[in-house]
Amino acid sequence: MTDKKPPYTEPPAAGAPEIPARRGIKSYVLRAGRMTAAQERGLKDAWPKWGLTLADGRQDLEQLFGRQAPCVVEIGFGMGKSLVEQAERHPETDFIGIEVHAPGVGKLLDEADKRGLTNLRVYREDALAVLADCLPEASIDTLQLFFPDPWPKKKHHKRRIVQLPFVELVRSRLEPGGKLHMATDWQGYAEFMAEVMAEAPGFINTAPVATAPFVERPDFRPLTKFEQRGERLGHGVWDLIYRRD
């Protein structure tokens, strides 16, 4: 129902950075598949302009974008449609996308190149490593986590990215007053997220009492075609927005 997890990936294509091996339980699975010409073009032609790797080290965001501006980071942007739309719609804001699936990275880069966007950078890396090693403390205005893999089986819940250590890491990278915005189309995962956030210190739920712990979908989160189809079928989507105190 969501475009956030394409059903394939491929062996690393020319120009695509390798995903380093990391210890611990991963919240994603890489799958083999084919690359389209547009995706290949994005990785080959646009990656040198906007691609970032762990080897680049700790970033100075003002230097990276050549200006001082709010920075929004999105983890798991899938095929990148909504992130490109946000970057185009908000030229006053800088965006960093993190995604491990090469087709999505290639597609986003190709679209960004066609639209001439300059306020967007991309990592094809493990998001936890990017947060820990590349993004400075108190540097992010908003972190977006839209439709992450729900890992619905109970025995797989440990693979869900929303865990207390992840939330604590996110908080350290948010500016005071910065926001963590999550969305999922799995009610069980939405409730799981709310339970984790209830245990996490230093966050304030922005939901009104009437809908707590959830908020109505804000206008600034683009509505995907899969979400639109889900709404027609009566499927729910749950948004959660928390502010760092």
mmCIF file of C-alpha atoms in Angstrom:
data_model
loop_
_atom_site.group_PDB
_atom_site.id
_atom_site.type_symbol
_atom_site.label_atom_id
_atom_site.label_comp_id
_atom_site.label_asym_id
_atom_site.label_seq_id
_atom_site.Cartn_x
_atom_site.Cartn_y
_atom_site.Cartn_z
ATOM 1 C CA MET A 1 0.000 0.000 0.000
ATOM 2 C CA THR A 2 3.010 2.304 0.203
ATOM 3 C CA ASP A 3 5.821 3.136 -2.199
ATOM 4 C CA LYS A 4 8.324 3.276 0.642
ATOM 5 C CA LYS A 5 9.702 -0.240 0.160
ATOM 6 C CA PRO A 6 10.277 -1.300 -3.454
ATOM 7 C CA PRO A 7 10.087 -5.071 -3.922
ATOM 8 C CA TYR A 8 13.626 -5.391 -5.184
ATOM 9 C CA THR A 9 17.194 -4.172 -5.257
ATOM 10 C CA GLU A 10 20.118 -5.201 -7.379
ATOM 11 C CA PRO A 11 23.817 -5.904 -7.051
ATOM 12 C CA PRO A 12 25.655 -2.542 -6.758
ATOM 13 C CA ALA A 13 25.531 -0.691 -10.068
ATOM 14 C CA ALA A 14 28.272 1.466 -11.492
ATOM 15 C CA GLY A 15 28.530 4.628 -9.430
ATOM 16 C CA ALA A 16 26.542 3.246 -6.488
ATOM 17 C CA PRO A 17 28.299 3.231 -3.105
ATOM 18 C CA GLU A 18 28.545 -0.069 -1.321
ATOM 19 C CA ILE A 19 26.606 -0.700 1.880
ATOM 20 C CA PRO A 20 29.135 -1.488 4.602
ATOM 21 C CA ALA A 21 28.635 -4.575 6.732
ATOM 22 C CA ARG A 22 27.416 -3.627 10.198
ATOM 23 C CA ARG A 23 26.848 -5.607 13.348
ATOM 24 C CA GLY A 24 23.472 -5.863 15.007
ATOM 25 C CA ILE A 25 19.929 -6.472 13.807
ATOM 26 C CA LYS A 26 19.017 -4.573 10.647
ATOM 27 C CA SER A 27 15.587 -3.070 10.091
ATOM 28 C CA TYR A 28 15.769 -3.663 6.341
ATOM 29 C CA VAL A 29 16.473 -6.453 3.852
ATOM 30 C CA LEU A 30 18.271 -5.883 0.559
ATOM 31 C CA ARG A 31 16.692 -7.697 -2.380
ATOM 32 C CA ALA A 32 18.119 -8.375 -5.828
ATOM 33 C CA GLY A 33 16.508 -6.929 -8.946
ATOM 34 C CA ARG A 34 16.991 -4.926 -12.119
ATOM 35 C CA MET A 35 17.695 -1.240 -12.564
ATOM 36 C CA THR A 36 15.841 0.918 -15.087
ATOM 37 C CA ALA A 37 17.689 3.229 -17.433
ATOM 38 C CA ALA A 38 16.530 6.270 -15.428
ATOM 39 C CA GLN A 39 17.728 4.741 -12.165
ATOM 40 C CA GLU A 40 21.098 3.882 -13.702
ATOM 41 C CA ARG A 41 21.344 7.415 -15.075
ATOM 42 C CA GLY A 42 20.627 8.907 -11.653
ATOM 43 C CA LEU A 43 23.350 6.848 -9.976
ATOM 44 C CA LYS A 44 25.871 7.551 -12.727
ATOM 45 C CA ASP A 45 25.242 11.202 -13.558
ATOM 46 C CA ALA A 46 23.626 12.778 -10.481
ATOM 47 C CA TRP A 47 25.318 10.849 -7.673
ATOM 48 C CA PRO A 48 28.590 12.856 -7.970
ATOM 49 C CA LYS A 49 26.588 16.042 -7.405
ATOM 50 C CA TRP A 50 24.382 15.037 -4.473
ATOM 51 C CA GLY A 51 25.510 11.653 -3.186
ATOM 52 C CA LEU A 52 27.066 11.321 0.278
ATOM 53 C CA THR A 53 28.776 8.396 2.018
ATOM 54 C CA LEU A 54 29.912 7.497 5.521
ATOM 55 C CA ALA A 55 33.468 8.062 4.341
ATOM 56 C CA ASP A 56 32.673 11.777 3.995
ATOM 57 C CA GLY A 57 32.568 11.901 7.798
ATOM 58 C CA ARG A 58 30.823 14.437 10.010
ATOM 59 C CA GLN A 59 29.027 17.038 7.945
ATOM 60 C CA ASP A 60 28.903 20.781 8.393
ATOM 61 C CA LEU A 61 25.397 21.333 7.028
ATOM 62 C CA GLU A 62 25.900 25.034 6.380
ATOM 63 C CA GLN A 63 28.989 24.236 4.336
ATOM 64 C CA LEU A 64 27.332 21.255 2.651
ATOM 65 C CA PHE A 65 24.428 23.322 1.285
ATOM 66 C CA GLY A 66 26.236 26.638 1.070
ATOM 67 C CA ARG A 67 23.768 28.427 3.330
ATOM 68 C CA GLN A 68 22.103 28.424 6.735
ATOM 69 C CA ALA A 69 18.631 26.888 6.498
ATOM 70 C CA PRO A 70 16.365 24.407 8.288
ATOM 71 C CA CYS A 71 17.303 20.810 7.519
ATOM 72 C CA VAL A 72 14.829 17.948 7.118
ATOM 73 C CA VAL A 73 16.119 14.362 7.119
ATOM 74 C CA GLU A 74 14.002 11.517 5.750
ATOM 75 C CA ILE A 75 14.839 7.881 6.465
ATOM 76 C CA GLY A 76 13.636 5.295 3.947
ATOM 77 C CA PHE A 77 12.328 7.483 1.125
ATOM 78 C CA GLY A 78 11.581 4.507 -1.142
ATOM 79 C CA MET A 79 11.353 5.657 -4.759
ATOM 80 C CA GLY A 80 11.709 9.264 -3.626
ATOM 81 C CA LYS A 81 8.576 10.830 -5.103
ATOM 82 C CA SER A 82 7.375 12.540 -1.927
ATOM 83 C CA LEU A 83 10.855 13.713 -0.931
ATOM 84 C CA VAL A 84 11.476 15.281 -4.339
ATOM 85 C CA GLU A 85 8.082 16.995 -4.120
ATOM 86 C CA GLN A 86 8.930 18.404 -0.707
ATOM 87 C CA ALA A 87 12.329 19.668 -1.839
ATOM 88 C CA GLU A 88 10.789 21.334 -4.892
ATOM 89 C CA ARG A 89 7.913 22.810 -2.898
ATOM 90 C CA HIS A 90 10.158 24.189 -0.143
ATOM 91 C CA PRO A 91 13.299 25.703 -1.686
ATOM 92 C CA GLU A 92 13.939 27.564 1.581
ATOM 93 C CA THR A 93 14.572 24.240 3.343
ATOM 94 C CA ASP A 94 17.414 21.747 2.895
ATOM 95 C CA PHE A 95 16.687 18.012 2.688
ATOM 96 C CA ILE A 96 18.777 14.887 3.279
ATOM 97 C CA GLY A 97 17.377 11.527 2.203
ATOM 98 C CA ILE A 98 18.650 8.177 3.473
ATOM 99 C CA GLU A 99 17.781 4.957 1.626
ATOM 100 C CA VAL A 100 19.585 1.628 1.168
ATOM 101 C CA HIS A 101 17.745 0.479 -1.977
ATOM 102 C CA ALA A 102 19.651 1.532 -5.092
ATOM 103 C CA PRO A 103 16.624 1.740 -7.462
ATOM 104 C CA GLY A 104 15.001 4.306 -5.181
ATOM 105 C CA VAL A 105 18.215 6.278 -4.802
ATOM 106 C CA GLY A 106 18.738 6.269 -8.558
ATOM 107 C CA LYS A 107 15.140 7.311 -9.231
ATOM 108 C CA LEU A 108 15.273 10.178 -6.738
ATOM 109 C CA LEU A 109 18.595 11.438 -8.097
ATOM 110 C CA ASP A 110 17.317 11.303 -11.673
ATOM 111 C CA GLU A 111 14.208 13.310 -10.733
ATOM 112 C CA ALA A 112 16.220 15.823 -8.709
ATOM 113 C CA ASP A 113 18.581 16.276 -11.646
ATOM 114 C CA LYS A 114 15.733 16.814 -14.106
ATOM 115 C CA ARG A 115 14.135 19.407 -11.816
ATOM 116 C CA GLY A 116 17.403 21.186 -11.085
ATOM 117 C CA LEU A 117 17.071 20.856 -7.313
ATOM 118 C CA THR A 118 20.008 22.112 -5.255
ATOM 119 C CA ASN A 119 18.559 21.689 -1.746
ATOM 120 C CA LEU A 120 18.692 17.873 -1.655
ATOM 121 C CA ARG A 121 21.462 15.418 -0.694
ATOM 122 C CA VAL A 122 21.305 11.624 -0.530
ATOM 123 C CA TYR A 123 22.918 8.805 1.445
ATOM 124 C CA ARG A 124 22.759 5.187 0.368
ATOM 125 C CA GLU A 125 23.804 3.936 3.782
ATOM 126 C CA ASP A 126 22.468 2.459 7.003
ATOM 127 C CA ALA A 127 20.434 5.257 8.608
ATOM 128 C CA LEU A 128 21.735 4.542 12.110
ATOM 129 C CA ALA A 129 25.310 4.955 10.920
ATOM 130 C CA VAL A 130 24.467 8.222 9.151
ATOM 131 C CA LEU A 131 22.795 9.639 12.262
ATOM 132 C CA ALA A 132 25.602 8.527 14.557
ATOM 133 C CA ASP A 133 28.622 9.317 12.406
ATOM 134 C CA CYS A 134 27.662 11.974 9.867
ATOM 135 C CA LEU A 135 25.033 14.353 11.229
ATOM 136 C CA PRO A 136 26.005 16.813 13.971
ATOM 137 C CA GLU A 137 24.178 17.024 17.253
ATOM 138 C CA ALA A 138 21.256 19.468 17.403
ATOM 139 C CA SER A 139 21.443 20.101 13.648
ATOM 140 C CA ILE A 140 18.122 18.773 12.298
ATOM 141 C CA ASP A 141 14.836 20.654 12.222
ATOM 142 C CA THR A 142 12.719 17.576 11.408
ATOM 143 C CA LEU A 143 13.337 13.860 11.019
ATOM 144 C CA GLN A 144 10.786 12.018 8.869
ATOM 145 C CA LEU A 145 10.156 8.281 9.027
ATOM 146 C CA PHE A 146 7.298 7.483 6.656
ATOM 147 C CA PHE A 147 6.001 3.933 6.239
ATOM 148 C CA PRO A 148 8.989 1.958 7.525
ATOM 149 C CA ASP A 149 8.896 -1.832 7.245
ATOM 150 C CA PRO A 150 6.352 -2.876 9.918
ATOM 151 C CA TRP A 151 7.821 -6.342 10.503
ATOM 152 C CA PRO A 152 4.335 -7.509 11.526
ATOM 153 C CA LYS A 153 5.252 -10.896 13.029
ATOM 154 C CA LYS A 154 5.882 -10.644 16.754
ATOM 155 C CA LYS A 155 9.159 -12.557 16.496
ATOM 156 C CA HIS A 156 10.382 -9.865 14.067
ATOM 157 C CA HIS A 157 9.420 -6.833 16.176
ATOM 158 C CA LYS A 158 13.060 -6.548 17.238
ATOM 159 C CA ARG A 159 13.820 -5.585 13.633
ATOM 160 C CA ARG A 160 11.586 -2.523 13.726
ATOM 161 C CA ILE A 161 13.651 0.628 13.431
ATOM 162 C CA VAL A 162 11.579 2.452 16.059
ATOM 163 C CA GLN A 163 13.219 1.303 19.276
ATOM 164 C CA LEU A 164 14.310 3.305 22.312
ATOM 165 C CA PRO A 165 18.017 3.548 21.287
ATOM 166 C CA PHE A 166 16.981 4.833 17.845
ATOM 167 C CA VAL A 167 14.660 7.441 19.349
ATOM 168 C CA GLU A 168 17.360 8.601 21.758
ATOM 169 C CA LEU A 169 19.809 8.952 18.847
ATOM 170 C CA VAL A 170 17.259 10.950 16.869
ATOM 171 C CA ARG A 171 16.687 13.267 19.822
ATOM 172 C CA SER A 172 20.409 14.032 20.038
ATOM 173 C CA ARG A 173 20.408 15.107 16.382
ATOM 174 C CA LEU A 174 17.273 17.257 16.573
ATOM 175 C CA GLU A 175 17.496 20.918 17.438
ATOM 176 C CA PRO A 176 15.633 21.965 20.590
ATOM 177 C CA GLY A 177 12.053 22.203 19.378
ATOM 178 C CA GLY A 178 12.819 19.927 16.428
ATOM 179 C CA LYS A 179 10.288 17.286 15.416
ATOM 180 C CA LEU A 180 10.196 13.547 14.840
ATOM 181 C CA HIS A 181 7.409 12.777 12.371
ATOM 182 C CA MET A 182 6.451 9.129 11.806
ATOM 183 C CA ALA A 183 3.692 7.605 9.700
ATOM 184 C CA THR A 184 2.585 4.008 9.142
ATOM 185 C CA ASP A 185 -0.300 2.126 7.561
ATOM 186 C CA TRP A 186 -0.075 -0.666 10.154
ATOM 187 C CA GLN A 187 -2.126 0.086 13.265
ATOM 188 C CA GLY A 188 -0.125 -2.360 15.352
ATOM 189 C CA TYR A 189 3.105 -0.584 14.441
ATOM 190 C CA ALA A 190 1.519 2.800 15.123
ATOM 191 C CA GLU A 191 0.614 1.632 18.625
ATOM 192 C CA PHE A 192 4.121 0.180 19.035
ATOM 193 C CA MET A 193 5.639 3.546 18.038
ATOM 194 C CA ALA A 194 3.455 5.345 20.568
ATOM 195 C CA GLU A 195 4.522 2.926 23.303
ATOM 196 C CA VAL A 196 8.202 3.464 22.541
ATOM 197 C CA MET A 197 7.775 7.243 22.496
ATOM 198 C CA ALA A 198 5.934 7.135 25.824
ATOM 199 C CA GLU A 199 9.111 5.680 27.342
ATOM 200 C CA ALA A 200 11.490 8.060 25.569
ATOM 201 C CA PRO A 201 12.563 11.074 27.636
ATOM 202 C CA GLY A 202 12.760 14.537 26.171
ATOM 203 C CA PHE A 203 9.838 14.411 23.731
ATOM 204 C CA ILE A 204 6.429 16.071 23.767
ATOM 205 C CA ASN A 205 3.556 14.570 21.770
ATOM 206 C CA THR A 206 1.997 17.280 19.593
ATOM 207 C CA ALA A 207 -1.309 15.397 19.170
ATOM 208 C CA PRO A 208 -4.444 17.098 20.474
ATOM 209 C CA VAL A 209 -6.278 15.311 23.268
ATOM 210 C CA ALA A 210 -9.084 14.290 20.924
ATOM 211 C CA THR A 211 -6.814 12.198 18.674
ATOM 212 C CA ALA A 212 -3.833 11.429 20.967
ATOM 213 C CA PRO A 213 -1.397 9.846 20.491
ATOM 214 C CA PHE A 214 -1.985 10.376 16.766
ATOM 215 C CA VAL A 215 -2.397 13.499 14.631
ATOM 216 C CA GLU A 216 -4.315 14.083 11.430
ATOM 217 C CA ARG A 217 -2.151 13.847 8.332
ATOM 218 C CA PRO A 218 -0.560 17.278 7.955
ATOM 219 C CA ASP A 219 -0.785 18.993 4.578
ATOM 220 C CA PHE A 220 2.993 19.102 4.251
ATOM 221 C CA ARG A 221 3.257 15.303 4.077
ATOM 222 C CA PRO A 222 2.586 14.393 0.442
ATOM 223 C CA LEU A 223 -0.130 11.819 -0.123
ATOM 224 C CA THR A 224 1.251 8.848 -2.083
ATOM 225 C CA LYS A 225 -0.784 7.068 -4.759
ATOM 226 C CA PHE A 226 -0.700 3.913 -2.650
ATOM 227 C CA GLU A 227 -2.053 5.832 0.327
ATOM 228 C CA GLN A 228 -4.816 7.279 -1.842
ATOM 229 C CA ARG A 229 -5.724 3.786 -2.994
ATOM 230 C CA GLY A 230 -5.671 2.583 0.598
ATOM 231 C CA GLU A 231 -8.026 5.347 1.661
ATOM 232 C CA ARG A 232 -10.485 4.304 -1.044
ATOM 233 C CA LEU A 233 -10.295 0.754 0.307
ATOM 234 C CA GLY A 234 -10.826 1.937 3.859
ATOM 235 C CA HIS A 235 -7.299 1.345 5.073
ATOM 236 C CA GLY A 236 -6.016 3.569 7.868
ATOM 237 C CA VAL A 237 -2.844 5.637 8.132
ATOM 238 C CA TRP A 238 -1.490 6.884 11.442
ATOM 239 C CA ASP A 239 0.755 9.936 11.853
ATOM 240 C CA LEU A 240 2.707 10.687 15.022
ATOM 241 C CA ILE A 241 4.591 13.938 15.575
ATOM 242 C CA TYR A 242 6.771 14.516 18.631
ATOM 243 C CA ARG A 243 8.694 17.663 19.513
ATOM 244 C CA ARG A 244 12.047 17.651 21.251
ATOM 245 C CA ASP A 245 11.809 19.671 24.448
#
